[in-house]
Structures are given as C-alpha cells and as structure tokens.
Amino acid sequence: MRSALQIVVLFAVVFAGVSVNAQTITKTFGSGTNQFSLDFVEIGNPGNAADPTSIPTSTGAVNYIYNLGKYEISRDQINKANSAGNLGITLQDMTSYGGNGANRPATGISWNEAARFVNYLNTSQGYQVAYKFTTNTANANIMLWGAGEYISQNNQYRHKNAYYFLPSRDEWFKGGYFDPNKPGGAGYWDFATGGDTAATSVSGGTSGAVYSQPISQGPADITSAGGLSPYGTMGQGGNVMEWIEDAGTGVNDSPTASSYRDWE
C-alpha cells in the first residue's frame, strides 16, 4: 500500500508531449508583475505495467510519455494567475498553520478552482482548454465534453486537444512510485522517495518527507518538500494532498460537484 501523512489540498499539473533527455522543463505564464513559471519532468517508459499491490488495484499503467509538475503549485503562482486571468480562486488563510508565504503550497482550493487554473495555463498560451465550464463562477461545476471532443469514453472531463491538464490517478501514481531502474527490474516502490521504507520525517528540505509535523508549523515551501521520486517529482509522499483529475468512481462520465473528485 502506498501511504503518506498529508494535510490540506492543492494539485499537480501535467502537460502533453516529449521533452529532451528527461531534463526539467520550465514553462512561463503571464507577463510583467503577473509572470510565473512551472517546472515539469518527463515521465517516460510508456507501456509500463500497473502496480498489482496498489489501492485501487492495478494503478499506474500509462502507455504514453507525458510531463508531470515537479513541484506542487504555490500560493504565488495562484495569485498571479488570479490577477492575470481574473479566475476568482480563493486560497485558505494559513496564518495559524505556518503562514501565507509566497512559496507555500496553494492550499484550500476546490477541484473546480484547480481546473480553472489549468484552463488558464492553456488559454494563456493559445491552447484548447482542458475542462468545459459554462459560467465564470469559480466553483461552478464543469460540463462533459461530447463525442469527438473528450479524450476517451471513460474520461469525458478532459478535452483531447488540451496541452495542460490535471493528472489522472495513473499519471500521478506512475510519476511518484514507478522506477524504470529499480534493482531487479522496473517496478514500484512503496514510498514516493524511491524506497520501500518510509523516508525520515522532516519539516522541510530536499531529503526525507514532510509528514507528522506540528499542525501549527504548516506545510513546507514547494521546493523544500522532501526527497524526489525516481522521475524527479517532489512532495508526492507528504506535505499536502493533491487533486487529481479522476472522479471517486474512477470513471469520469458525470459532471458532479468537486466533492466527488479524488485526491492523493
């Protein structure tokens, strides 16, 4: 079972395509005082097997190359996107939980708000939006894409031509736990820091994992949220919870309220 002690909620971002030599890819959004950047890492090895021990079972198989956000999304990134795109996203006040530092993770947002942020990433660079909203209200529910628009019958949330999108459970899980170079053959680790033993609990830094810390301390900055996964993502085994694209049922075919979406 993959497990971590995590608090509050934000999200990771994925974009389609192939990078060069699996290096960190930096994408820049906005302009002037509202400019911000997101770092991504390539998740390669398409056609990998699913993890038979995962919960839900058989999670992690992905048959294409994609790029997963290296870090969690920060408060500063949300605030700048809010200003540039008039998104109306509301962040949780973390004054009693370590403060509202610019590089702290963007806690307290809903799935619908996360989807609007992702849509902004697409439209700000001239791409197709990922999620279909019919109003400008930040927490309004999405609508389903139609046949010929959605990426698959089982995922009618995501438009097939979107460049940026929230990760599916398989995309998220593979990025954190799969290791193509695992001793004895490609496979999955129990923890998202490349091991079957829980990493040392830390308050921040680039080793260990951020869990079992005093609530008053709050989460670590997104670039100091513990050790990396085999692919190079940070914080998938601690710090805060992360929204994924999938519905709780595992089939994205009903435009229900954000409370029915899943997180990891």
CSV table of C-alpha atoms in Angstrom, one decimal:
chain,number,residue,atom,x,y,z
A,1,MET,CA,0.0,0.0,0.0
A,2,ARG,CA,1.3,3.5,-0.9
A,3,SER,CA,0.8,5.8,2.0
A,4,ALA,CA,1.8,9.2,3.5
A,5,LEU,CA,0.6,11.5,6.2
A,6,GLN,CA,-0.6,14.6,4.4
A,7,ILE,CA,-2.7,17.7,5.1
A,8,VAL,CA,-4.9,20.1,3.2
A,9,VAL,CA,-5.4,20.1,-0.6
A,10,LEU,CA,-3.9,21.6,-3.8
A,11,PHE,CA,-2.9,20.0,-7.1
A,12,ALA,CA,-0.3,19.0,-9.7
A,13,VAL,CA,-0.3,19.8,-13.4
A,14,VAL,CA,0.5,17.7,-16.4
A,15,PHE,CA,1.3,18.7,-20.0
A,16,ALA,CA,1.4,16.6,-23.1
A,17,GLY,CA,4.4,16.0,-25.2
A,18,VAL,CA,8.0,14.8,-25.0
A,19,SER,CA,11.0,16.6,-23.5
A,20,VAL,CA,14.7,16.2,-24.3
A,21,ASN,CA,16.7,13.8,-22.1
A,22,ALA,CA,14.1,13.9,-19.3
A,23,GLN,CA,15.5,17.2,-18.0
A,24,THR,CA,13.4,19.7,-16.1
A,25,ILE,CA,11.2,21.7,-18.5
A,26,THR,CA,10.3,25.2,-17.4
A,27,LYS,CA,7.1,26.9,-18.8
A,28,THR,CA,6.4,30.6,-18.3
A,29,PHE,CA,3.0,32.1,-18.0
A,30,GLY,CA,1.6,35.6,-17.6
A,31,SER,CA,3.6,38.8,-18.1
A,32,GLY,CA,5.0,41.7,-16.1
A,33,THR,CA,4.3,41.5,-12.4
A,34,ASN,CA,2.0,38.6,-13.0
A,35,GLN,CA,4.6,36.4,-14.7
A,36,PHE,CA,5.3,33.0,-13.1
A,37,SER,CA,6.9,29.7,-14.1
A,38,LEU,CA,6.2,26.0,-13.6
A,39,ASP,CA,8.7,23.2,-13.7
A,40,PHE,CA,7.9,19.8,-15.2
A,41,VAL,CA,9.7,16.5,-15.5
A,42,GLU,CA,9.3,13.9,-18.2
A,43,ILE,CA,7.5,10.6,-17.2
A,44,GLY,CA,8.8,8.2,-19.9
A,45,ASN,CA,8.8,4.4,-20.2
A,46,PRO,CA,5.3,4.2,-21.9
A,47,GLY,CA,3.6,0.8,-21.7
A,48,ASN,CA,4.7,0.1,-18.1
A,49,ALA,CA,2.8,-2.5,-16.1
A,50,ALA,CA,0.3,-1.4,-13.4
A,51,ASP,CA,1.1,-2.0,-9.7
A,52,PRO,CA,-0.9,-5.0,-8.6
A,53,THR,CA,-0.5,-4.1,-4.9
A,54,SER,CA,-1.8,-0.5,-5.3
A,55,ILE,CA,-5.1,0.8,-3.8
A,56,PRO,CA,-7.1,0.9,-6.0
A,57,THR,CA,-5.6,-2.2,-7.6
A,58,SER,CA,-3.8,-2.1,-10.9
A,59,THR,CA,-2.9,1.6,-10.8
A,60,GLY,CA,0.0,3.3,-12.7
A,61,ALA,CA,0.0,1.9,-16.2
A,62,VAL,CA,0.4,4.7,-18.8
A,63,ASN,CA,1.0,4.0,-22.5
A,64,TYR,CA,2.4,7.4,-23.5
A,65,ILE,CA,5.1,9.9,-22.5
A,66,TYR,CA,3.9,12.9,-20.5
A,67,ASN,CA,5.3,15.7,-18.3
A,68,LEU,CA,4.3,16.0,-14.6
A,69,GLY,CA,4.7,19.1,-12.5
A,70,LYS,CA,8.0,18.8,-10.5
A,71,TYR,CA,6.5,20.7,-7.5
A,72,GLU,CA,3.2,21.4,-6.0
A,73,ILE,CA,1.5,24.7,-7.0
A,74,SER,CA,2.4,27.7,-4.9
A,75,ARG,CA,0.3,30.5,-3.5
A,76,ASP,CA,2.3,33.0,-5.6
A,77,GLN,CA,1.5,31.1,-8.8
A,78,ILE,CA,-2.2,31.0,-8.0
A,79,ASN,CA,-2.2,34.7,-7.0
A,80,LYS,CA,-0.5,35.8,-10.2
A,81,ALA,CA,-2.8,33.6,-12.4
A,82,ASN,CA,-5.8,35.1,-10.5
A,83,SER,CA,-4.6,38.6,-11.3
A,84,ALA,CA,-3.8,37.8,-15.0
A,85,GLY,CA,-6.9,35.7,-15.7
A,86,ASN,CA,-9.5,37.1,-13.3
A,87,LEU,CA,-10.0,33.5,-12.1
A,88,GLY,CA,-11.6,34.2,-8.7
A,89,ILE,CA,-9.7,31.4,-6.9
A,90,THR,CA,-9.8,31.6,-3.1
A,91,LEU,CA,-6.8,30.3,-1.0
A,92,GLN,CA,-7.1,29.1,2.6
A,93,ASP,CA,-5.8,31.5,5.2
A,94,MET,CA,-2.8,29.7,6.6
A,95,THR,CA,-1.9,32.3,9.3
A,96,SER,CA,-2.3,29.7,12.1
A,97,TYR,CA,-0.6,27.0,10.1
A,98,GLY,CA,2.9,28.3,9.3
A,99,GLY,CA,1.9,31.4,7.4
A,100,ASN,CA,0.9,32.5,3.9
A,101,GLY,CA,4.4,32.7,2.3
A,102,ALA,CA,4.5,33.1,-1.5
A,103,ASN,CA,6.3,29.7,-1.9
A,104,ARG,CA,3.9,27.8,0.3
A,105,PRO,CA,1.6,25.3,-1.4
A,106,ALA,CA,-1.7,26.6,-2.7
A,107,THR,CA,-4.0,25.1,-0.1
A,108,GLY,CA,-7.7,25.3,0.3
A,109,ILE,CA,-8.8,25.4,-3.3
A,110,SER,CA,-11.5,23.2,-4.8
A,111,TRP,CA,-11.3,20.8,-7.7
A,112,ASN,CA,-13.2,23.3,-9.9
A,113,GLU,CA,-10.8,26.1,-9.0
A,114,ALA,CA,-7.8,23.8,-9.8
A,115,ALA,CA,-9.5,23.1,-13.2
A,116,ARG,CA,-9.9,26.8,-13.9
A,117,PHE,CA,-6.2,27.4,-13.1
A,118,VAL,CA,-5.3,24.6,-15.6
A,119,ASN,CA,-7.6,26.2,-18.2
A,120,TYR,CA,-5.8,29.5,-17.8
A,121,LEU,CA,-2.5,27.8,-18.4
A,122,ASN,CA,-3.9,26.6,-21.7
A,123,THR,CA,-5.6,29.7,-22.9
A,124,SER,CA,-2.7,32.0,-21.9
A,125,GLN,CA,-0.5,30.1,-24.4
A,126,GLY,CA,-3.1,29.6,-27.1
A,127,TYR,CA,-4.1,26.0,-26.4
A,128,GLN,CA,-7.5,24.4,-26.1
A,129,VAL,CA,-9.0,24.5,-22.6
A,130,ALA,CA,-9.0,21.1,-20.8
A,131,TYR,CA,-12.3,21.5,-18.9
A,132,LYS,CA,-15.6,22.7,-20.0
A,133,PHE,CA,-17.1,25.5,-17.9
A,134,THR,CA,-20.2,27.4,-19.0
A,135,THR,CA,-20.1,30.2,-16.3
A,136,ASN,CA,-17.3,32.3,-14.8
A,137,THR,CA,-18.2,31.4,-11.3
A,138,ALA,CA,-15.0,29.9,-9.7
A,139,ASN,CA,-16.7,26.9,-8.1
A,140,ALA,CA,-19.3,26.2,-10.8
A,141,ASN,CA,-19.2,22.6,-12.0
A,142,ILE,CA,-17.8,21.5,-15.3
A,143,MET,CA,-19.8,20.1,-18.2
A,144,LEU,CA,-18.8,16.9,-20.1
A,145,TRP,CA,-17.2,17.1,-23.5
A,146,GLY,CA,-19.0,15.4,-26.3
A,147,ALA,CA,-18.0,12.5,-28.6
A,148,GLY,CA,-15.1,13.7,-30.8
A,149,GLU,CA,-14.0,16.2,-28.1
A,150,TYR,CA,-13.3,14.1,-24.9
A,151,ILE,CA,-10.0,12.2,-24.7
A,152,SER,CA,-11.8,8.8,-24.1
A,153,GLN,CA,-15.2,7.3,-23.2
A,154,ASN,CA,-14.0,6.8,-19.6
A,155,ASN,CA,-12.7,10.4,-19.4
A,156,GLN,CA,-15.2,12.9,-20.6
A,157,TYR,CA,-13.7,15.6,-18.4
A,158,ARG,CA,-10.6,16.3,-20.4
A,159,HIS,CA,-10.6,17.7,-23.9
A,160,LYS,CA,-8.4,15.6,-26.3
A,161,ASN,CA,-6.5,18.6,-27.6
A,162,ALA,CA,-5.7,20.2,-24.2
A,163,TYR,CA,-2.0,20.7,-23.5
A,164,TYR,CA,-2.2,21.2,-19.8
A,165,PHE,CA,-4.4,19.2,-17.5
A,166,LEU,CA,-4.8,17.7,-14.0
A,167,PRO,CA,-3.1,14.3,-13.7
A,168,SER,CA,-5.2,11.1,-13.8
A,169,ARG,CA,-4.7,8.7,-11.0
A,170,ASP,CA,-2.5,6.5,-13.2
A,171,GLU,CA,-0.4,9.5,-14.4
A,172,TRP,CA,0.0,10.8,-10.8
A,173,PHE,CA,0.8,7.4,-9.4
A,174,LYS,CA,3.4,6.4,-12.0
A,175,GLY,CA,5.2,9.8,-11.6
A,176,GLY,CA,5.6,9.2,-7.8
A,177,TYR,CA,6.1,5.4,-7.4
A,178,PHE,CA,7.3,3.8,-10.6
A,179,ASP,CA,11.0,3.3,-11.2
A,180,PRO,CA,12.2,2.0,-14.6
A,181,ASN,CA,15.7,1.4,-13.0
A,182,LYS,CA,14.6,-0.4,-9.8
A,183,PRO,CA,17.1,-3.1,-8.8
A,184,GLY,CA,15.8,-6.4,-10.0
A,185,GLY,CA,13.7,-4.9,-12.8
A,186,ALA,CA,11.3,-2.0,-13.4
A,187,GLY,CA,8.6,-1.7,-10.8
A,188,TYR,CA,7.0,0.3,-8.0
A,189,TRP,CA,8.4,1.5,-4.6
A,190,ASP,CA,6.1,1.7,-1.5
A,191,PHE,CA,7.0,5.3,-1.0
A,192,ALA,CA,7.4,8.3,-3.4
A,193,THR,CA,11.0,8.9,-2.5
A,194,GLY,CA,12.3,5.7,-4.2
A,195,GLY,CA,12.2,3.2,-1.3
A,196,ASP,CA,10.2,0.6,0.5
A,197,THR,CA,10.9,2.2,3.9
A,198,ALA,CA,9.3,5.4,4.9
A,199,ALA,CA,11.6,8.4,4.5
A,200,THR,CA,12.7,10.3,7.6
A,201,SER,CA,10.1,12.8,8.8
A,202,VAL,CA,11.4,16.3,8.2
A,203,SER,CA,9.9,19.8,8.4
A,204,GLY,CA,11.4,20.8,5.0
A,205,GLY,CA,14.4,20.3,2.8
A,206,THR,CA,15.4,18.2,-0.2
A,207,SER,CA,15.6,14.8,1.6
A,208,GLY,CA,13.2,12.8,3.7
A,209,ALA,CA,9.5,13.5,3.5
A,210,VAL,CA,7.3,16.2,5.2
A,211,TYR,CA,4.8,14.4,7.5
A,212,SER,CA,3.9,14.0,11.2
A,213,GLN,CA,4.8,17.6,11.8
A,214,PRO,CA,3.0,20.0,14.3
A,215,ILE,CA,-0.1,21.4,12.7
A,216,SER,CA,0.9,24.9,13.7
A,217,GLN,CA,4.0,24.5,11.5
A,218,GLY,CA,2.1,24.0,8.3
A,219,PRO,CA,3.4,22.6,5.0
A,220,ALA,CA,6.9,23.3,3.7
A,221,ASP,CA,7.7,25.5,0.7
A,222,ILE,CA,7.0,23.7,-2.6
A,223,THR,CA,10.7,23.5,-3.4
A,224,SER,CA,11.6,22.2,0.1
A,225,ALA,CA,9.0,19.4,0.4
A,226,GLY,CA,11.4,16.4,0.8
A,227,GLY,CA,13.2,14.0,-1.4
A,228,LEU,CA,12.5,13.3,-5.0
A,229,SER,CA,10.7,10.4,-6.7
A,230,PRO,CA,12.7,8.3,-9.2
A,231,TYR,CA,11.4,10.6,-12.0
A,232,GLY,CA,12.2,13.7,-10.1
A,233,THR,CA,8.9,15.0,-8.6
A,234,MET,CA,8.8,16.4,-5.1
A,235,GLY,CA,6.1,16.1,-2.3
A,236,GLN,CA,4.1,13.2,-3.7
A,237,GLY,CA,4.6,11.3,-0.4
A,238,GLY,CA,3.9,14.1,2.0
A,239,ASN,CA,3.5,17.9,2.6
A,240,VAL,CA,-0.1,18.3,1.3
A,241,MET,CA,-2.8,16.4,-0.5
A,242,GLU,CA,-3.1,16.9,-4.3
A,243,TRP,CA,-6.1,17.0,-6.5
A,244,ILE,CA,-6.2,14.5,-9.4
A,245,GLU,CA,-8.5,14.6,-12.4
A,246,ASP,CA,-10.4,11.4,-11.6
A,247,ALA,CA,-13.9,11.1,-10.1
A,248,GLY,CA,-14.2,9.0,-7.0
A,249,THR,CA,-15.8,6.2,-9.1
A,250,GLY,CA,-12.7,6.1,-11.3
A,251,VAL,CA,-14.9,6.9,-14.4
A,252,ASN,CA,-15.1,10.5,-15.5
A,253,ASP,CA,-18.6,10.5,-17.1
A,254,SER,CA,-20.7,12.6,-14.7
A,255,PRO,CA,-20.3,16.4,-14.1
A,256,THR,CA,-20.8,16.1,-10.3
A,257,ALA,CA,-19.7,18.5,-7.7
A,258,SER,CA,-16.0,18.8,-6.8
A,259,SER,CA,-16.6,16.9,-3.6
A,260,TYR,CA,-16.8,13.7,-5.7
A,261,ARG,CA,-13.3,14.2,-7.2
A,262,ASP,CA,-10.4,12.4,-5.8
A,263,TRP,CA,-7.1,13.5,-4.3
A,264,GLU,CA,-3.8,11.8,-3.5
